GROMACS .gro file of C-alpha atoms in nm:
model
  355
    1UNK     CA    1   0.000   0.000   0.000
    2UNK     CA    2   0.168   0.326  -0.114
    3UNK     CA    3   0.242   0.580   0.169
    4UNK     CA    4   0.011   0.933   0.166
    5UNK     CA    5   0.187   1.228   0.103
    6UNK     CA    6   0.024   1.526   0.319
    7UNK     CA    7   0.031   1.872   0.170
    8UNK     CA    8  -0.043   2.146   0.312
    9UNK     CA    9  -0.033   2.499   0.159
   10UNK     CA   10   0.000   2.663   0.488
   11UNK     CA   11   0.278   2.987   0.548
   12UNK     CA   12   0.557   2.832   0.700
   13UNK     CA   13   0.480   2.461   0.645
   14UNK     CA   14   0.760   2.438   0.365
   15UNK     CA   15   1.071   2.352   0.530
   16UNK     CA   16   1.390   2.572   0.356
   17UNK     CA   17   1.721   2.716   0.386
   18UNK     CA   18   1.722   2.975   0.671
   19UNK     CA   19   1.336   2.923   0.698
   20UNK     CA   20   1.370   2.964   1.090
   21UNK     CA   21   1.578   3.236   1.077
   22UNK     CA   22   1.463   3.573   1.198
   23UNK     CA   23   1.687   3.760   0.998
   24UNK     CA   24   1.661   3.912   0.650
   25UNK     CA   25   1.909   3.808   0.371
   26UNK     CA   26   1.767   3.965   0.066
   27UNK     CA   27   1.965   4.245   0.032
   28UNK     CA   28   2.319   4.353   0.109
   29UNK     CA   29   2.333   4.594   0.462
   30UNK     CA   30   2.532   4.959   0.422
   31UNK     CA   31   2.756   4.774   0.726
   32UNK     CA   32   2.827   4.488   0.847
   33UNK     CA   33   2.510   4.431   1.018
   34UNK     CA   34   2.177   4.469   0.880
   35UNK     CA   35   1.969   4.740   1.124
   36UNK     CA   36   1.626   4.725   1.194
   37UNK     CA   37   1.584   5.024   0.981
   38UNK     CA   38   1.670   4.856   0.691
   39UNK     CA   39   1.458   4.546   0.753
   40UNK     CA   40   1.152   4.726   0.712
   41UNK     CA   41   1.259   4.928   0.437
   42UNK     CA   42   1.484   4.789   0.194
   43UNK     CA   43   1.314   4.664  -0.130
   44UNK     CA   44   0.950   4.696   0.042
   45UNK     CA   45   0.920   4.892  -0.295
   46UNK     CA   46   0.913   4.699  -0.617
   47UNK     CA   47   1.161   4.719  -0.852
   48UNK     CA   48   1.182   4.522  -1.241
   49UNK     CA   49   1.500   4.559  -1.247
   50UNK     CA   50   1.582   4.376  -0.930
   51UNK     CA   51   1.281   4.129  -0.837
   52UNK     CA   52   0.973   4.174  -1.147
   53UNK     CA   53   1.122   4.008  -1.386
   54UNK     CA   54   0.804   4.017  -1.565
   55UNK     CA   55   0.824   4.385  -1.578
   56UNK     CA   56   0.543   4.621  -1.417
   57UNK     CA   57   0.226   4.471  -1.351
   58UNK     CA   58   0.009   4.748  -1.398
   59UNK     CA   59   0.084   5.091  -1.571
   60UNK     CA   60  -0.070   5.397  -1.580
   61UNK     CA   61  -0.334   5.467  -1.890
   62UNK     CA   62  -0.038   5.618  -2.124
   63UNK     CA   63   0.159   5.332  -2.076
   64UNK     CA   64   0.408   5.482  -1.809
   65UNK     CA   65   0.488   5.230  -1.556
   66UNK     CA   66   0.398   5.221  -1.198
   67UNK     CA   67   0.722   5.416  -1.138
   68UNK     CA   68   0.922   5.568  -1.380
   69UNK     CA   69   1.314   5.733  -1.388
   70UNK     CA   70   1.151   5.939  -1.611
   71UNK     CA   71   0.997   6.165  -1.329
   72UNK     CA   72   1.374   6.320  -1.228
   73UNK     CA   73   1.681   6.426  -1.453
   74UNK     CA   74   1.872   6.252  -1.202
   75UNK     CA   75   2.032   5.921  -1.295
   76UNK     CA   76   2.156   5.630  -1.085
   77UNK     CA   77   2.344   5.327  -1.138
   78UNK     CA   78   2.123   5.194  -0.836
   79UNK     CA   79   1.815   5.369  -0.692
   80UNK     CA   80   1.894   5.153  -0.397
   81UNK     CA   81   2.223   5.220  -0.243
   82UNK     CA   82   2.055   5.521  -0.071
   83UNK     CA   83   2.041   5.460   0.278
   84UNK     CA   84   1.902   5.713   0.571
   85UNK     CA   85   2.118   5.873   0.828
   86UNK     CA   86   1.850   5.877   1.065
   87UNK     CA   87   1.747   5.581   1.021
   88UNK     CA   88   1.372   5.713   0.980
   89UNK     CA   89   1.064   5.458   0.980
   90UNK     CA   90   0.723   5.456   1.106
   91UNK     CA   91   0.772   5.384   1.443
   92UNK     CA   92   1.088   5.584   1.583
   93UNK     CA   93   0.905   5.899   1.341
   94UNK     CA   94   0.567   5.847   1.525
   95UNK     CA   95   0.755   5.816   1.854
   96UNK     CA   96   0.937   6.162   1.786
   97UNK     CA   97   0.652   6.390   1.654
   98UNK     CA   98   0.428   6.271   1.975
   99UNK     CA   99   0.733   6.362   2.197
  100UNK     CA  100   0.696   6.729   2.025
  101UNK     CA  101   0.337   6.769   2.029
  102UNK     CA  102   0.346   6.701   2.439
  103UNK     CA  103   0.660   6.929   2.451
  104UNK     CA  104   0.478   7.222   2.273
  105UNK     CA  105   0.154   7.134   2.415
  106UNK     CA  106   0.283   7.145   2.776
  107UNK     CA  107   0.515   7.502   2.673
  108UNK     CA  108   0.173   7.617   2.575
  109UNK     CA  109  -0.022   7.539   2.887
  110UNK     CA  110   0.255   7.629   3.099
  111UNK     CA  111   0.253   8.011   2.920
  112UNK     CA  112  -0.140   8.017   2.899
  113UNK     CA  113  -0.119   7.890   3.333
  114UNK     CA  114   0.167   8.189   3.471
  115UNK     CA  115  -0.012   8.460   3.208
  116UNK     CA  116   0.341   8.491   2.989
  117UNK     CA  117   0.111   8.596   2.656
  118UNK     CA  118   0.060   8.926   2.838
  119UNK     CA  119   0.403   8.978   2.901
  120UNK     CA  120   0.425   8.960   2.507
  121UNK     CA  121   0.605   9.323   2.402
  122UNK     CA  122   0.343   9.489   2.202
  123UNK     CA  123   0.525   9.520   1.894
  124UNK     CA  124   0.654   9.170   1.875
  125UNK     CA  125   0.302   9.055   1.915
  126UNK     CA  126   0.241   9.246   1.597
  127UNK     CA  127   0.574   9.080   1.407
  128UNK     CA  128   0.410   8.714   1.492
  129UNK     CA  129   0.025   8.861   1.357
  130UNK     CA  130   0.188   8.943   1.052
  131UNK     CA  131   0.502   8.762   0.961
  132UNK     CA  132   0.522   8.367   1.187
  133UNK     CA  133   0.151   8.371   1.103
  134UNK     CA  134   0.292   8.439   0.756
  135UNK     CA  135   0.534   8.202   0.670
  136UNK     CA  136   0.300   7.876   0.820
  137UNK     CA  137   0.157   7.929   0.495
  138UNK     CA  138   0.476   7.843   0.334
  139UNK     CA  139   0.560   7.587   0.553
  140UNK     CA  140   0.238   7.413   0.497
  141UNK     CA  141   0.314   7.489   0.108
  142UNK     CA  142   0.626   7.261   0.124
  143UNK     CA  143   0.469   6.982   0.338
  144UNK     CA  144   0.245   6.965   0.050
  145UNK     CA  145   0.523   6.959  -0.228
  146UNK     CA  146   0.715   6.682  -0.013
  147UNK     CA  147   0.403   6.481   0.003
  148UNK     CA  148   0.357   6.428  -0.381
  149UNK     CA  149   0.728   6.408  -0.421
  150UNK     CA  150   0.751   6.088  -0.208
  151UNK     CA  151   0.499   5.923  -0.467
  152UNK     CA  152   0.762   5.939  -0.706
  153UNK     CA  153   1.131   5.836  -0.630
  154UNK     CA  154   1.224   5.471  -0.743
  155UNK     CA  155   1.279   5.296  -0.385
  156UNK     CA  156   1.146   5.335  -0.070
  157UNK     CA  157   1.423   5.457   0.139
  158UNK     CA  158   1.424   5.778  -0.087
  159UNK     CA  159   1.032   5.776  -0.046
  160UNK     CA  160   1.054   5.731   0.277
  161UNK     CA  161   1.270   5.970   0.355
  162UNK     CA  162   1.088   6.234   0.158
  163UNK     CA  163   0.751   6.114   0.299
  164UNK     CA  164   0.859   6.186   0.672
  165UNK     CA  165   1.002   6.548   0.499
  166UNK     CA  166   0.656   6.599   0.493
  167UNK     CA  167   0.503   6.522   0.808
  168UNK     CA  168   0.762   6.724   0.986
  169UNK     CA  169   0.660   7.034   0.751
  170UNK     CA  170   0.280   6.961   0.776
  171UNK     CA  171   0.348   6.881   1.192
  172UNK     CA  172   0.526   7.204   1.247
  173UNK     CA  173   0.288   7.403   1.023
  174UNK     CA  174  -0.016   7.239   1.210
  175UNK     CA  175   0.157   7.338   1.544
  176UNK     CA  176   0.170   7.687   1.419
  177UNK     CA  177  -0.145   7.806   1.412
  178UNK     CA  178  -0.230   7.601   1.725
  179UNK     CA  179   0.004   7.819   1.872
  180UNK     CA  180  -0.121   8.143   1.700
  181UNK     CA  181  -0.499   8.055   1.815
  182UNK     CA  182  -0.358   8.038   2.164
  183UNK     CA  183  -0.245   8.348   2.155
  184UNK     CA  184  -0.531   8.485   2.003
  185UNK     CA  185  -0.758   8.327   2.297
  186UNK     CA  186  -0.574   8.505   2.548
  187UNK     CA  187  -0.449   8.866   2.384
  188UNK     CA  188  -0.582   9.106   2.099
  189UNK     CA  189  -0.443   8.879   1.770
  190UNK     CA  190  -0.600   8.878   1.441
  191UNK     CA  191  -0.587   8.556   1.296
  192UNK     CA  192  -0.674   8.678   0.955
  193UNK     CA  193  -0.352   8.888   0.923
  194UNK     CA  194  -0.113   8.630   0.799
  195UNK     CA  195  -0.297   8.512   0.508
  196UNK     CA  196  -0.387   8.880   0.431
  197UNK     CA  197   0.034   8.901   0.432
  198UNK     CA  198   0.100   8.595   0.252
  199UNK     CA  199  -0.097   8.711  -0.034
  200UNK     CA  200  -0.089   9.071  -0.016
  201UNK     CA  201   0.218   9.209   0.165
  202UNK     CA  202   0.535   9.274  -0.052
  203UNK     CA  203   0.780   9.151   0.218
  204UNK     CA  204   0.677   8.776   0.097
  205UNK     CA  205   0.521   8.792  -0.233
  206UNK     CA  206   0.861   8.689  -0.336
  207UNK     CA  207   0.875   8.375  -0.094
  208UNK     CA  208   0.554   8.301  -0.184
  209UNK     CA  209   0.672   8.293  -0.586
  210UNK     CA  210   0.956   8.073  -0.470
  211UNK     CA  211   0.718   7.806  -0.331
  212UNK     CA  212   0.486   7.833  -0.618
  213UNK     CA  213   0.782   7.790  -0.824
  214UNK     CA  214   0.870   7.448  -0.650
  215UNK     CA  215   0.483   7.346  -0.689
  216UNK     CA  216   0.468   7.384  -1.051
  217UNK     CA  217   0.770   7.120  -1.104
  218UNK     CA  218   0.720   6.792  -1.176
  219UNK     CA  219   1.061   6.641  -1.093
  220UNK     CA  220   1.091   6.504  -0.749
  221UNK     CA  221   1.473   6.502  -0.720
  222UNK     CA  222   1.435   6.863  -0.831
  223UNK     CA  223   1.205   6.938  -0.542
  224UNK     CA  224   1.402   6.782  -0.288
  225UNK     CA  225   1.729   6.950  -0.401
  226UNK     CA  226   1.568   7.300  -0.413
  227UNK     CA  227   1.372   7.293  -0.104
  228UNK     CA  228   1.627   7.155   0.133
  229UNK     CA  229   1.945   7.276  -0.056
  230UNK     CA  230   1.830   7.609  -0.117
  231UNK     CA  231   1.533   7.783   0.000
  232UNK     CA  232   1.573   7.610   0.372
  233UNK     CA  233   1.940   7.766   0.449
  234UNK     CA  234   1.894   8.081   0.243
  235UNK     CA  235   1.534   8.187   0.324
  236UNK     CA  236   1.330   7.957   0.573
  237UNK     CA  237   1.647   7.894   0.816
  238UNK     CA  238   1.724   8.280   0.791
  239UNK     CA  239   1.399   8.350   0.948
  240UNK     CA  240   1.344   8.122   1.180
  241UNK     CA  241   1.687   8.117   1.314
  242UNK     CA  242   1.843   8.447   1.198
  243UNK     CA  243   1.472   8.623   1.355
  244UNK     CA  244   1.270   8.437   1.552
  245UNK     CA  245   1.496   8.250   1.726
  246UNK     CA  246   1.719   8.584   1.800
  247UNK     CA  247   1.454   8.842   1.885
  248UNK     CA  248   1.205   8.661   2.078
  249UNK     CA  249   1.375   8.645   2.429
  250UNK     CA  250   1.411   8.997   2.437
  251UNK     CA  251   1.062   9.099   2.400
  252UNK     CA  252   0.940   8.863   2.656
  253UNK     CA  253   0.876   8.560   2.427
  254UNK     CA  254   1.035   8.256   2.604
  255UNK     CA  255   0.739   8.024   2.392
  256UNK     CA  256   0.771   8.083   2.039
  257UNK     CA  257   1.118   7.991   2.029
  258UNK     CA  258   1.016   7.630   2.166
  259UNK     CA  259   0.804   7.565   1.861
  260UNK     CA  260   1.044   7.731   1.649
  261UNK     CA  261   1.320   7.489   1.796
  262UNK     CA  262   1.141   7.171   1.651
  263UNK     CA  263   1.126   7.312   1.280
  264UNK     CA  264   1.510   7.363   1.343
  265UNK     CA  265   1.592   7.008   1.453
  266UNK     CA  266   1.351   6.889   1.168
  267UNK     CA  267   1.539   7.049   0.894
  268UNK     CA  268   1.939   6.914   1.070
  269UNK     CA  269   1.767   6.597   1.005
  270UNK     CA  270   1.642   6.641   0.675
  271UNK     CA  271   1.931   6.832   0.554
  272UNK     CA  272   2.119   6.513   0.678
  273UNK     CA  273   1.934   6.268   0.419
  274UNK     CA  274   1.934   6.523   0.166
  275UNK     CA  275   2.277   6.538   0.161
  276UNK     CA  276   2.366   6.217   0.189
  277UNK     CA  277   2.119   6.115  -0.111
  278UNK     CA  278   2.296   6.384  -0.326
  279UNK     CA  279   2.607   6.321  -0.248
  280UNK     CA  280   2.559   5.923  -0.403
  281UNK     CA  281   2.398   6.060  -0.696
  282UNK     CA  282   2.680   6.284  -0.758
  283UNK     CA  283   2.962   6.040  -0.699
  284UNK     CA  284   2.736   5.765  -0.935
  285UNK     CA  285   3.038   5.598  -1.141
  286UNK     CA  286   2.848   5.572  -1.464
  287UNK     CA  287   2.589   5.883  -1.426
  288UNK     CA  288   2.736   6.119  -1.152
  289UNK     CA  289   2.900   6.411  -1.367
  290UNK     CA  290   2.560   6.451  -1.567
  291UNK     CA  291   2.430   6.466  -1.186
  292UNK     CA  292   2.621   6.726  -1.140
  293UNK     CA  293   2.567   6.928  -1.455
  294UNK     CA  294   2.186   6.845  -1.415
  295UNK     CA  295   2.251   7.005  -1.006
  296UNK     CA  296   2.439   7.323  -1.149
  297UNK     CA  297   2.099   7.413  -1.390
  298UNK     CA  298   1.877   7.375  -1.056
  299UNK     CA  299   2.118   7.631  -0.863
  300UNK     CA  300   2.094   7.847  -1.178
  301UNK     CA  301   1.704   7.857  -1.163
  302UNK     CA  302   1.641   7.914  -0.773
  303UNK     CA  303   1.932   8.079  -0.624
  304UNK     CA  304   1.838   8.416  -0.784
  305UNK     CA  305   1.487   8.354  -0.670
  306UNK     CA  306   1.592   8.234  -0.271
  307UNK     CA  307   1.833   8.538  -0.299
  308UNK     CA  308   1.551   8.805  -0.392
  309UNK     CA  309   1.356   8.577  -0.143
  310UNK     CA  310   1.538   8.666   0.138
  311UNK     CA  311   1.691   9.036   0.028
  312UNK     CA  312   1.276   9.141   0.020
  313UNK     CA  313   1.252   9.004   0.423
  314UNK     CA  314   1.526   9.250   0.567
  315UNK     CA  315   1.215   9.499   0.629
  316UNK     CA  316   1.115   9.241   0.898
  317UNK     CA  317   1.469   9.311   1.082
  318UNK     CA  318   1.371   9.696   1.131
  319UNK     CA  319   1.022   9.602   1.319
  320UNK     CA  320   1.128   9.471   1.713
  321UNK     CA  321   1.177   9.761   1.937
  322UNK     CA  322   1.418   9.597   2.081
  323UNK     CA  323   1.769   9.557   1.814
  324UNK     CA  324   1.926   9.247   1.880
  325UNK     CA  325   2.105   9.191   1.574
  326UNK     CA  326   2.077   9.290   1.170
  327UNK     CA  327   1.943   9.200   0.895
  328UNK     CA  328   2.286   9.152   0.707
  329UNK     CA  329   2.465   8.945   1.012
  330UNK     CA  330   2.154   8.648   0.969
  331UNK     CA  331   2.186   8.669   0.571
  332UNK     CA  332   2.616   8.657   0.626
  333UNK     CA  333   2.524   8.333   0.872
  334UNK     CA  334   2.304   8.208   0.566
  335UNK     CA  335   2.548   8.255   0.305
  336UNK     CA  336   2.787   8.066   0.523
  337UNK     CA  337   2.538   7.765   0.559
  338UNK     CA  338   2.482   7.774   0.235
  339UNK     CA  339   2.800   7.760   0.059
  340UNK     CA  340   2.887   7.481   0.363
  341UNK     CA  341   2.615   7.279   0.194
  342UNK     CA  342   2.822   7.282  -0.159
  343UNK     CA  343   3.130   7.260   0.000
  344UNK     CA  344   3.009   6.898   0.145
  345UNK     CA  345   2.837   6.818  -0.158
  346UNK     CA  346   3.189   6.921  -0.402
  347UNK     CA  347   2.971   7.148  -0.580
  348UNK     CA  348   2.986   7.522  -0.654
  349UNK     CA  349   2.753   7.817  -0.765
  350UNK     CA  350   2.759   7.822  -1.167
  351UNK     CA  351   2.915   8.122  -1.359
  352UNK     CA  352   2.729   8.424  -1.329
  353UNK     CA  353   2.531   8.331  -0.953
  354UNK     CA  354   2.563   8.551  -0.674
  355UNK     CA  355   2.477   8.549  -0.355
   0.00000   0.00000   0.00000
């Protein structure tokens, strides 16, 4: 009598090399160990030229594929050597914006509890009506711009990346006029004033162009390049660090700078990945001098704009009563971040750009 054969098409009931194992082996770690980080990230994202042998399953209705190296000037030898320097996934990034939200929150109570809005100087109340109620607008703006980007790079460390890009913007935005409705609970704060300024006022029409200018591309790398290479250390670090963070104390303000402070962590970070994703695309064996070239054409389109940017904010510097510093010191410490940035990257302005 011939033996039965059970079968059984149960997960895990096929017996294989390294089946027990609870570590990964699909792909090759940055060192010698293979982190948790990239466990849950490496080649989550599909890839034909790695796993779909088949090619893409479905494509959009003009034939493009699901994702496409078409999307970015950039070219890579291999969309997946990018690794993170943070290390960024879901949990340590949920972990880290609720730590901020309690921080703030508890600033905020804390100020609203021992009266500290009313210690506000009168004039600086004014700067944060018109100008921090402002520039959430372009905050939120970019949040936006990193959230379609992320749709779009070819593997999901870069997406990943540029996805929690966003939630910090869209977070810190958020927090913003949290803060700005607290304020406006307590003192005599129109609400309506920073949108009336973000449209209207000629101190950031020209900001507001820049963002608009970032919108209306459709190359991700592109985005990525001129939001955190660019705009962030010549116009939206000058004003949050080169300002806020220098004029509040002395007009009473020990709470803005707290929120502040979490945008300015956010952006160490993200400059970190940024960096570090630019500087393999530029050192790419087979496609990093077109890179580079492709880089130089970016700086050439929104330096001059970033520049005007920030030039058409020194009005802002005038309005404390109290001086603490200039307007040309916190564009000097820009510059100097700035050409930092190229210096690490190997890259320079092209011909012809100034600061």
């Amino acid at each position: 009598m011939s033996e039965i054969v059970k079968q059984s098409a149960e997960a895990g009931s096929k017996k294989f090399a390294s089946s027990t194992s609870r570590r990964y082996n699909y792909y090759e770690p940055q060192a010698r160990r293979r982190t948790l980080y990239e466990d849950v990230t490496v080649d989550v994202q599909p890839d034909p030229e790695r796993y779909l042998k088949q090619g893409w399953i479905v494509s959009f209705a003009d034939g493009t594929p699901a994702y496409s190296d078409s999307w970015t000037k950039i070219r890579s030898s291999d969309w997946h050597q990018y690794r993170d320097p943070n290390k960024e996934w879901e949990r340590n990034h949920y972990a880290r914006q609720s730590a901020i939200i309690k921080q703030v929150g508890l600033t905020i109570q804390s100020a609203k509890v021992e009266k500290q809005f009313n210690n506000f100087d009168k004039a600086w109340v004014k700067i944060l009506e018109d100008h921090f109620s402002a520039v959430k607008h372009a905050e939120y703006g970019l949040g936006m711009i990193f959230q379609s980007a992320q749709r779009d790079g070819l593997s999901q460390m870069i997406n990943n990346s540029i996805l929690i890009n966003a939630a910090d913007k869209l977070r810190y935005a958020q927090e913003s006029t949290i803060y700005l409705g607290e304020i406006a609970s307590v003192t005599e704060f129109d609400e309506t004033s920073g949108k009336d300024n973000w449209m209207k006022n000629e101190i950031w029409q020209s900001t507001r162009k820049v963002v608009e200018t970032f919108t209306a591309s459709t190359d991700w790398a592109e985005q990525i390049f001129a939001i955190n290479l660019v705009y962030e250390p010549l116009v939206g670090e000058l004003f949050r660090s080169g300002f806020l963070m220098q004029y509040a104390a002395s007009h009473g303000d020990y709470i803005t700078p707290t929120l502040v402070s979490t945008a300015e962590a956010d952006y160490e970070r993200n400059l970190d990945y940024t960096a570090e994703m630019f500087d393999i695309f530029f050192k790419d064996p087979v496609h990093g001098q077109n890179n580079i070239l492709v880089a130089h054409e970016w700086l050439k389109k929104y330096v001059p704009l970033c520049v005007t940017s920030a030039n058409n904010l020194q009005p802002i510097w005038s309005q404390p009563r109290v001086k603490v510093t200039t307007f040309t010191e916190a564009y000097m410490s820009a510059n100097e971040r700035f050409n930092s940035i190229l210096k690490h990257l190997n890259i320079s302005l092209p011909k012809g750009v100034k600061l």
